[in-house]
Short mmCIF file of N, CA and C in Angstrom, two decimals:
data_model
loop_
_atom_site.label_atom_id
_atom_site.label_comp_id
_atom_site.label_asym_id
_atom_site.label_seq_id
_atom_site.Cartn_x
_atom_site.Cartn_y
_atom_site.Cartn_z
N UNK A 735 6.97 23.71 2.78
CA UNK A 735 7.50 22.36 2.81
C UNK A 735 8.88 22.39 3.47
N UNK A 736 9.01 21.53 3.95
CA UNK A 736 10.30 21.09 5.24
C UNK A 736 11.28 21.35 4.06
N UNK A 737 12.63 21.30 4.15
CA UNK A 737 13.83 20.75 3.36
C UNK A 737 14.28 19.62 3.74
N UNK A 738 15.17 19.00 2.94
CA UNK A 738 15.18 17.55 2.87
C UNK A 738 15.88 17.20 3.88
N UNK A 739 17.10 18.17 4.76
CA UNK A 739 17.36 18.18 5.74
C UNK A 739 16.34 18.20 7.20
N UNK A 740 15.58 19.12 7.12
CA UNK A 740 14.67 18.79 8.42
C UNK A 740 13.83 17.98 8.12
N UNK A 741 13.31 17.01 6.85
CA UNK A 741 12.55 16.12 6.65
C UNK A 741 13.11 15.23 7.74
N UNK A 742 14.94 14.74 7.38
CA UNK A 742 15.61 13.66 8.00
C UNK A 742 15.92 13.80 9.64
N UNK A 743 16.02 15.20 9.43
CA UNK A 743 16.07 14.69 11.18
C UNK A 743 14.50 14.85 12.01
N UNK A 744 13.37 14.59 11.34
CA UNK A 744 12.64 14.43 11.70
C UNK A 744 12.01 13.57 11.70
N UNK A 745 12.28 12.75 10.57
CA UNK A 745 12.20 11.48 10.36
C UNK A 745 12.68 10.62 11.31
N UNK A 746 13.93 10.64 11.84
CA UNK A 746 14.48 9.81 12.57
C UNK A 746 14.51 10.16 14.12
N UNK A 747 13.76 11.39 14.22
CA UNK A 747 13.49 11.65 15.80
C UNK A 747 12.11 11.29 15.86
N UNK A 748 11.20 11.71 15.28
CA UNK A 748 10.12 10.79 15.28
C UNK A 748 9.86 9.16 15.63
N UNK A 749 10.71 8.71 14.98
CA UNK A 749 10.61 7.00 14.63
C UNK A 749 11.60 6.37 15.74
N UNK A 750 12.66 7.42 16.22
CA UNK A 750 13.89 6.77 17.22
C UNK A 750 14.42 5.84 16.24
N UNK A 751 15.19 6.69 15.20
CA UNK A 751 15.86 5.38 14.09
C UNK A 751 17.36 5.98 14.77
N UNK A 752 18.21 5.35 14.57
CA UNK A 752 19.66 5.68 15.22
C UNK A 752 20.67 5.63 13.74
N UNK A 753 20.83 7.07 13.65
CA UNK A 753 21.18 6.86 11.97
C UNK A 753 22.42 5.96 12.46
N UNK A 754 23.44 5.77 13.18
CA UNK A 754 24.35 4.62 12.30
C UNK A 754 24.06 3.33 12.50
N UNK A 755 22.67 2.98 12.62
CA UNK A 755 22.35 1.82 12.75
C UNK A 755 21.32 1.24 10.94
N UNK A 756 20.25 2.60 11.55
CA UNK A 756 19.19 2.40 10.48
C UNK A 756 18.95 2.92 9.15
N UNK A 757 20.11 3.78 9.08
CA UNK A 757 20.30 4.85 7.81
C UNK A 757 22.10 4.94 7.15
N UNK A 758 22.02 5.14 6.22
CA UNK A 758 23.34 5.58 5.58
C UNK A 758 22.86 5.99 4.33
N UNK A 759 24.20 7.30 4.28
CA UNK A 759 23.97 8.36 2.85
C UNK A 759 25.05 7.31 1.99
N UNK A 760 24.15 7.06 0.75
CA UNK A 760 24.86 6.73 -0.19
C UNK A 760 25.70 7.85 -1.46
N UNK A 761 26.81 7.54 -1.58
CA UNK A 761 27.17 8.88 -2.77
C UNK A 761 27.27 8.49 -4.25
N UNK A 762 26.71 9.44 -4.90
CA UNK A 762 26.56 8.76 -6.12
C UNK A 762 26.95 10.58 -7.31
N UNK A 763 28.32 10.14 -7.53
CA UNK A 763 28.74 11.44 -7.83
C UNK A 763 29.15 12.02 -6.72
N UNK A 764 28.58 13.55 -7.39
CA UNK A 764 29.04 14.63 -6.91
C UNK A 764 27.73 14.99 -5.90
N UNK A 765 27.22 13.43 -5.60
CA UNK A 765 25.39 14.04 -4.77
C UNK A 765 25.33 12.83 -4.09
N UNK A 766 24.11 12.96 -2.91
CA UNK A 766 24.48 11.98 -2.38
C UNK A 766 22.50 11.20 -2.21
N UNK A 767 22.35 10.53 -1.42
CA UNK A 767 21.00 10.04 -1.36
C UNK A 767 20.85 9.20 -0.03
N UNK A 768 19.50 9.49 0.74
CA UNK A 768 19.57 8.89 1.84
C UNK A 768 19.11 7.35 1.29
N UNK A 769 19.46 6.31 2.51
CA UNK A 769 19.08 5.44 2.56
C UNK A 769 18.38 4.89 3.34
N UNK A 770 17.42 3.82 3.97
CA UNK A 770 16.90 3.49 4.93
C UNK A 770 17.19 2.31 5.15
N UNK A 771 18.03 1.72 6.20
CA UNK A 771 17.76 0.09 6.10
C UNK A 771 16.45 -0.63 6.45
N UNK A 772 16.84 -2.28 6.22
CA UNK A 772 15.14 -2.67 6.64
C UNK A 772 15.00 -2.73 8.14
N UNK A 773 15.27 -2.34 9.22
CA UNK A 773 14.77 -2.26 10.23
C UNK A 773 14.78 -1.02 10.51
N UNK A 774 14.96 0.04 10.42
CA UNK A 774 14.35 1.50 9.84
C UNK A 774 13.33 1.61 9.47
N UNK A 775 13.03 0.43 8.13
CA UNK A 775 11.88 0.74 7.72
C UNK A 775 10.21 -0.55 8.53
N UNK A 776 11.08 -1.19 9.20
CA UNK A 776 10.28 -1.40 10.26
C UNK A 776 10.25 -0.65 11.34
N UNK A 777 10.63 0.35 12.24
CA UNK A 777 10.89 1.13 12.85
C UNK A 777 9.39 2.26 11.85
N UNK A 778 9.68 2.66 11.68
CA UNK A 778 9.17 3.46 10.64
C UNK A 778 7.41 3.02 10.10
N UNK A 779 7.22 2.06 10.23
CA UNK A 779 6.36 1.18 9.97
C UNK A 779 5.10 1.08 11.16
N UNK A 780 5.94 0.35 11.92
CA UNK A 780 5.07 0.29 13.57
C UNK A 780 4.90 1.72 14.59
N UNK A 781 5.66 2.70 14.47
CA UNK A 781 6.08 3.92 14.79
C UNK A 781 4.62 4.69 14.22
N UNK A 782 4.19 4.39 12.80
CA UNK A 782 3.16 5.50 12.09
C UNK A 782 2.25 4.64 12.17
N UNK A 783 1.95 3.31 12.71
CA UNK A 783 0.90 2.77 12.79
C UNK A 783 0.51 2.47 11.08
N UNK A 784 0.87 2.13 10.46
CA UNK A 784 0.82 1.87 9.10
C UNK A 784 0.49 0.10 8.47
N UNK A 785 -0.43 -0.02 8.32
CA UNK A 785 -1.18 -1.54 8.12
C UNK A 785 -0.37 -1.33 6.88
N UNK A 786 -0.08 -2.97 6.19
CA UNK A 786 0.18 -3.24 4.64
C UNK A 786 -0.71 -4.47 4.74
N UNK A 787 -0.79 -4.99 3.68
CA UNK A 787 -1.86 -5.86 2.99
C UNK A 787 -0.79 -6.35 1.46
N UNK A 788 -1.31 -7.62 1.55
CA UNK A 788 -0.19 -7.78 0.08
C UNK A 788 -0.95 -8.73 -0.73
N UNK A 789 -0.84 -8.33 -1.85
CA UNK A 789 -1.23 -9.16 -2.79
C UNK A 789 -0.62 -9.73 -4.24
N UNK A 790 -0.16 -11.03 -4.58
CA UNK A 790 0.02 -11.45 -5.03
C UNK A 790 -0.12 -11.01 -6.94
N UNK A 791 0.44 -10.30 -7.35
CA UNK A 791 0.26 -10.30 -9.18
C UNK A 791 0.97 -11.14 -10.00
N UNK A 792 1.98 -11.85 -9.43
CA UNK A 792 2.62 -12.65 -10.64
C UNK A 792 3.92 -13.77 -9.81
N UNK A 793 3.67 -14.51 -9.75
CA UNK A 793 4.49 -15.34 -9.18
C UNK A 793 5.06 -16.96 -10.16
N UNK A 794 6.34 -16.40 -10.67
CA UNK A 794 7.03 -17.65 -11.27
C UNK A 794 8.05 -17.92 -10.76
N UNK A 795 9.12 -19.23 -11.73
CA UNK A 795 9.91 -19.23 -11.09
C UNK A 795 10.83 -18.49 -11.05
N UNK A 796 11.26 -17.77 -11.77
CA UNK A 796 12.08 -16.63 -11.94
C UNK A 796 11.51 -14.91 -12.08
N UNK A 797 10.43 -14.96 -11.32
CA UNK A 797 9.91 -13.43 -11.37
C UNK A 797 8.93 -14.04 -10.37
N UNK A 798 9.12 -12.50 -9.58
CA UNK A 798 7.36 -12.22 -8.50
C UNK A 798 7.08 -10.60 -8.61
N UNK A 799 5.94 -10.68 -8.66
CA UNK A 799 5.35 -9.63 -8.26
C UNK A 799 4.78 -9.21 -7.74
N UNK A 800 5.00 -8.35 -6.11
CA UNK A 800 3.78 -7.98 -5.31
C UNK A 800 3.25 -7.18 -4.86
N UNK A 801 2.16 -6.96 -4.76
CA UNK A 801 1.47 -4.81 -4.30
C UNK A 801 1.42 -4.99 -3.03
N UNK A 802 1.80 -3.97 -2.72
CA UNK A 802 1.28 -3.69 -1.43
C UNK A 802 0.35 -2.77 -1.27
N UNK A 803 -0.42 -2.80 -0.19
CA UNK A 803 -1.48 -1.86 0.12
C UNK A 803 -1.49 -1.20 1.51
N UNK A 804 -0.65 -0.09 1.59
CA UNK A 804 -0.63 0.74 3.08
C UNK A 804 -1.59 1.45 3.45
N UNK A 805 -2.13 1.58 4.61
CA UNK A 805 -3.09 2.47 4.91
C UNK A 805 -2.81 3.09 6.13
N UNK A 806 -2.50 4.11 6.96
CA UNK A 806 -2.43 4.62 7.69
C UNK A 806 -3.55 5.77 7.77
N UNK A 807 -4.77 5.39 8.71
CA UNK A 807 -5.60 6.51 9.34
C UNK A 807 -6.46 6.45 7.98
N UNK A 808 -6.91 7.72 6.83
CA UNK A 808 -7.77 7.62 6.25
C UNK A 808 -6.63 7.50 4.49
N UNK A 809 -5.52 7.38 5.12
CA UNK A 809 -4.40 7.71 3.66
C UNK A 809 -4.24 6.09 3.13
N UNK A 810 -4.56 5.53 1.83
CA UNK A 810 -4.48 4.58 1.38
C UNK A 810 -3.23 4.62 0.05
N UNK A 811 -2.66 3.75 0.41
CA UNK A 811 -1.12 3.82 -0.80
C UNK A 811 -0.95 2.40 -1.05
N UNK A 812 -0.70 2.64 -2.51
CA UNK A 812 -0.01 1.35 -3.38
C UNK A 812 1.16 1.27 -3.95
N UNK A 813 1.76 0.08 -3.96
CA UNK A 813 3.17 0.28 -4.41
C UNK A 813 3.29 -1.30 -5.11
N UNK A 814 4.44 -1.49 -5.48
CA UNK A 814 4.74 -2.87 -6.13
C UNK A 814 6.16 -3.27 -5.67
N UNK A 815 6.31 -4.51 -5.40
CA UNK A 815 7.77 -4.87 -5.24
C UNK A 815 7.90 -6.05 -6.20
N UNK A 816 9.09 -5.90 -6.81
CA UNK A 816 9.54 -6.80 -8.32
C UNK A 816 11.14 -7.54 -8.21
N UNK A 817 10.67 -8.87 -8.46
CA UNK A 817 11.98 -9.43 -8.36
C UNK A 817 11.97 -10.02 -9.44
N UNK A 818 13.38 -10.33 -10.39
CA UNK A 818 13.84 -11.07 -11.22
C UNK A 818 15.30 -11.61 -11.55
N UNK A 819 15.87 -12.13 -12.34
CA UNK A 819 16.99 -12.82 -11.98
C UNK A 819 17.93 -11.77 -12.20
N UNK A 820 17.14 -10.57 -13.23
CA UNK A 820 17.90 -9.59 -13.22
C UNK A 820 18.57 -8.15 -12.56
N UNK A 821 17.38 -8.30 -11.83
CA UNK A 821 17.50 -6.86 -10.44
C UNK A 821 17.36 -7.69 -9.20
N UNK A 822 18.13 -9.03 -8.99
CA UNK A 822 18.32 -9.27 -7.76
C UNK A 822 19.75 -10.44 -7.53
N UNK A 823 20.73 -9.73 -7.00
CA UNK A 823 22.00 -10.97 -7.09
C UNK A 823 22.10 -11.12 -6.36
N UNK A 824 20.94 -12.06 -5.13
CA UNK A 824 21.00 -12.90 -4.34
C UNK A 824 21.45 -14.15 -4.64
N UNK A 825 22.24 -15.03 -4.56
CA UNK A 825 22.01 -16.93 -5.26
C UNK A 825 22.16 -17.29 -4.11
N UNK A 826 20.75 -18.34 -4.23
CA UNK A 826 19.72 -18.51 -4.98
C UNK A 826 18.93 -17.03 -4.78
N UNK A 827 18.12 -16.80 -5.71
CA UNK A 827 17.39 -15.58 -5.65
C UNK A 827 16.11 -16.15 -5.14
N UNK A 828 15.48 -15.77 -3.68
CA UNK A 828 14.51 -15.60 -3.17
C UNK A 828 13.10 -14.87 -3.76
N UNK A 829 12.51 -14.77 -4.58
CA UNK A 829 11.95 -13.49 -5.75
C UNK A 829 11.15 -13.25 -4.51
N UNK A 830 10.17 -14.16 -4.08
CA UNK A 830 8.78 -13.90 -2.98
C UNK A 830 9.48 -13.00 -2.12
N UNK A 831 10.24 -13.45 -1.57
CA UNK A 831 10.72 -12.80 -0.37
C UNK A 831 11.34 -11.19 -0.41
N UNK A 832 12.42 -11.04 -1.77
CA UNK A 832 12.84 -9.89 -2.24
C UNK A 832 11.70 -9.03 -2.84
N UNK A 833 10.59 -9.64 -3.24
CA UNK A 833 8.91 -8.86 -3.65
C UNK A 833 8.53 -7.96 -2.74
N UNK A 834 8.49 -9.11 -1.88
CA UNK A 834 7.85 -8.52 -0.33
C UNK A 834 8.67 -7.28 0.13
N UNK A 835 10.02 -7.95 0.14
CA UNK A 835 10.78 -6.62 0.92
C UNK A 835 10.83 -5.18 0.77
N UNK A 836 10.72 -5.45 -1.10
CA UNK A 836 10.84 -4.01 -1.86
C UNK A 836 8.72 -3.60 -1.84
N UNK A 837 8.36 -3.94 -1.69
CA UNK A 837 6.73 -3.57 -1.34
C UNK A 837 6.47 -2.96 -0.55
N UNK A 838 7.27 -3.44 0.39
CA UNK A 838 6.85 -2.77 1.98
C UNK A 838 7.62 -1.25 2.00
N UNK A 839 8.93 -1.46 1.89
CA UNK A 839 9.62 -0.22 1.63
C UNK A 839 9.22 0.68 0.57
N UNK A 840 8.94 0.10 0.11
CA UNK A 840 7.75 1.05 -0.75
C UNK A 840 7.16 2.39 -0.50
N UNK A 841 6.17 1.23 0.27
CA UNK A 841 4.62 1.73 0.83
C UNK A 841 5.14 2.62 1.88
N UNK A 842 5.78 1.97 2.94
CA UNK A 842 5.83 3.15 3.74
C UNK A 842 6.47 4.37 3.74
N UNK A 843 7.86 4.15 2.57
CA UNK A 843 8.24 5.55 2.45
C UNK A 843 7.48 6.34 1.72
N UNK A 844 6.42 5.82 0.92
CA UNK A 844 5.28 6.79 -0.12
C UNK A 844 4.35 7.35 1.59
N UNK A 845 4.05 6.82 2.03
CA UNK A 845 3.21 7.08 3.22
C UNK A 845 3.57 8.07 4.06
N UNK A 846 5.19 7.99 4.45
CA UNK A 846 6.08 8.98 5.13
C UNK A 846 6.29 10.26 4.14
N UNK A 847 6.20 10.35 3.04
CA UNK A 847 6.35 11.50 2.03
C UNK A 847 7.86 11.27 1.95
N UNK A 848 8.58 9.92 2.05
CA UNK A 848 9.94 10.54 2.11
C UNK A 848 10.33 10.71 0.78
N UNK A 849 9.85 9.70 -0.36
CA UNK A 849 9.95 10.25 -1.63
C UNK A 849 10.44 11.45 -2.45
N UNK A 850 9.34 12.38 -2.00
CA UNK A 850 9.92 14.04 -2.36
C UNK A 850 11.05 14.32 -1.40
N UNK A 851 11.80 13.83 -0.73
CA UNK A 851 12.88 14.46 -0.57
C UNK A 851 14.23 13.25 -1.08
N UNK A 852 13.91 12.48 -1.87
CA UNK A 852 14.78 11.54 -2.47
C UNK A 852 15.38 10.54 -1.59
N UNK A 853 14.33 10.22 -0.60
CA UNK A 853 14.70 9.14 0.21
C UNK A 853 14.54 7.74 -0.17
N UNK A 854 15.14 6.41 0.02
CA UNK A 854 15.02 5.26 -0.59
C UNK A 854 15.13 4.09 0.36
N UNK A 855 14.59 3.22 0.29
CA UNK A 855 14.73 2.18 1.27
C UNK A 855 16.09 1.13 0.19
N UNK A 856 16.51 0.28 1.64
CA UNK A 856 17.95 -0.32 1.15
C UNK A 856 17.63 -1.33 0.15
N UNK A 857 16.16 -1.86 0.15
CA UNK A 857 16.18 -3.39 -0.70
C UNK A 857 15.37 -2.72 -1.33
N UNK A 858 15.14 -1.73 -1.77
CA UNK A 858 14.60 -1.24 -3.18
C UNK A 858 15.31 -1.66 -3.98
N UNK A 859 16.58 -1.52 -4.33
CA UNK A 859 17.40 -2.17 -5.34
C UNK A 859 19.14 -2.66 -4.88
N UNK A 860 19.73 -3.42 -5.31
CA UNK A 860 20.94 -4.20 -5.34
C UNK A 860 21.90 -3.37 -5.07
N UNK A 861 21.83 -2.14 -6.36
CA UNK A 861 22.86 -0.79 -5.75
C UNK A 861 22.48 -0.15 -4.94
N UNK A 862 21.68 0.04 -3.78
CA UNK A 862 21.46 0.50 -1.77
C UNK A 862 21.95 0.40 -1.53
N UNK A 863 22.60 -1.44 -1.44
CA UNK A 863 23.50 -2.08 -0.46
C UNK A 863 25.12 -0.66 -0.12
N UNK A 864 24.71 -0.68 1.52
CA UNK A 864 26.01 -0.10 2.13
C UNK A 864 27.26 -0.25 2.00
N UNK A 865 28.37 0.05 1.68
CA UNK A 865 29.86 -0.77 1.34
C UNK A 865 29.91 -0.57 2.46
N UNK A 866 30.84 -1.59 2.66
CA UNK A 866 31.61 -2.04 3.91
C UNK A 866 33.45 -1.35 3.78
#
């Protein structure tokens, strides 16, 4: 198995992601964690040829819930993206839309294997966001 280092620069020579565009290491401690933004993870997406499919589990006004379904070639992956008033400080909070976002990023980093090397997409959660 690669190390999490040649995972990333293979990741992003593969896909033509331009890390100071589509990526930033977040630090958390004394460790740090990659990130992916969302056009990375579109990059990333159209790049592996990777279909999603979405489906609807729970939609109120203050919560959504939605699966996604990736398939690339014969590899089929599921994931969920979850919004609520509490893991999202957008105002107004968008839930459908923040569902969707965290679904997709999901799916395709389960698809990419970036997972095992502790990779994360940016709208997975509120603490991603890049400081400025």
């Amino acid at each position: 198995m690669a190390t999490r280092s040649e995972f990333m620069n293979g990741l992003v020579k593969d896909n033509d992601l331009i890390p100071s565009e589509d990526l930033f290491e977040l630090k958390r401690g004394n460790k740090s964690i990659w990130i992916i933004k969302r056009q990375g993870i579109e990059k990333i997406q159209y790049n592996n040829n990777i279909h999603i499919k979405f489906e609807w589990v729970r939609m109120e006004k203050d919560y959504a819930v939605l699966k996604g379904i990736g398939t690339k070639g014969d590899l089929i992956v599921e994931s969920y993206g979850e919004s609520t008033s509490e893991n999202t400080k957008q105002n107004p909070p968008y839930h459908s839309a923040m569902a969707e976002k965290r679904a997709l990023s999901r799916v395709v980093l389960k698809v990419v294997g970036a997972y095992k090397f502790g990779v994360f997409g940016e709208d997975e959660a509120d603490d991603f966001k890049e400081k400025n």
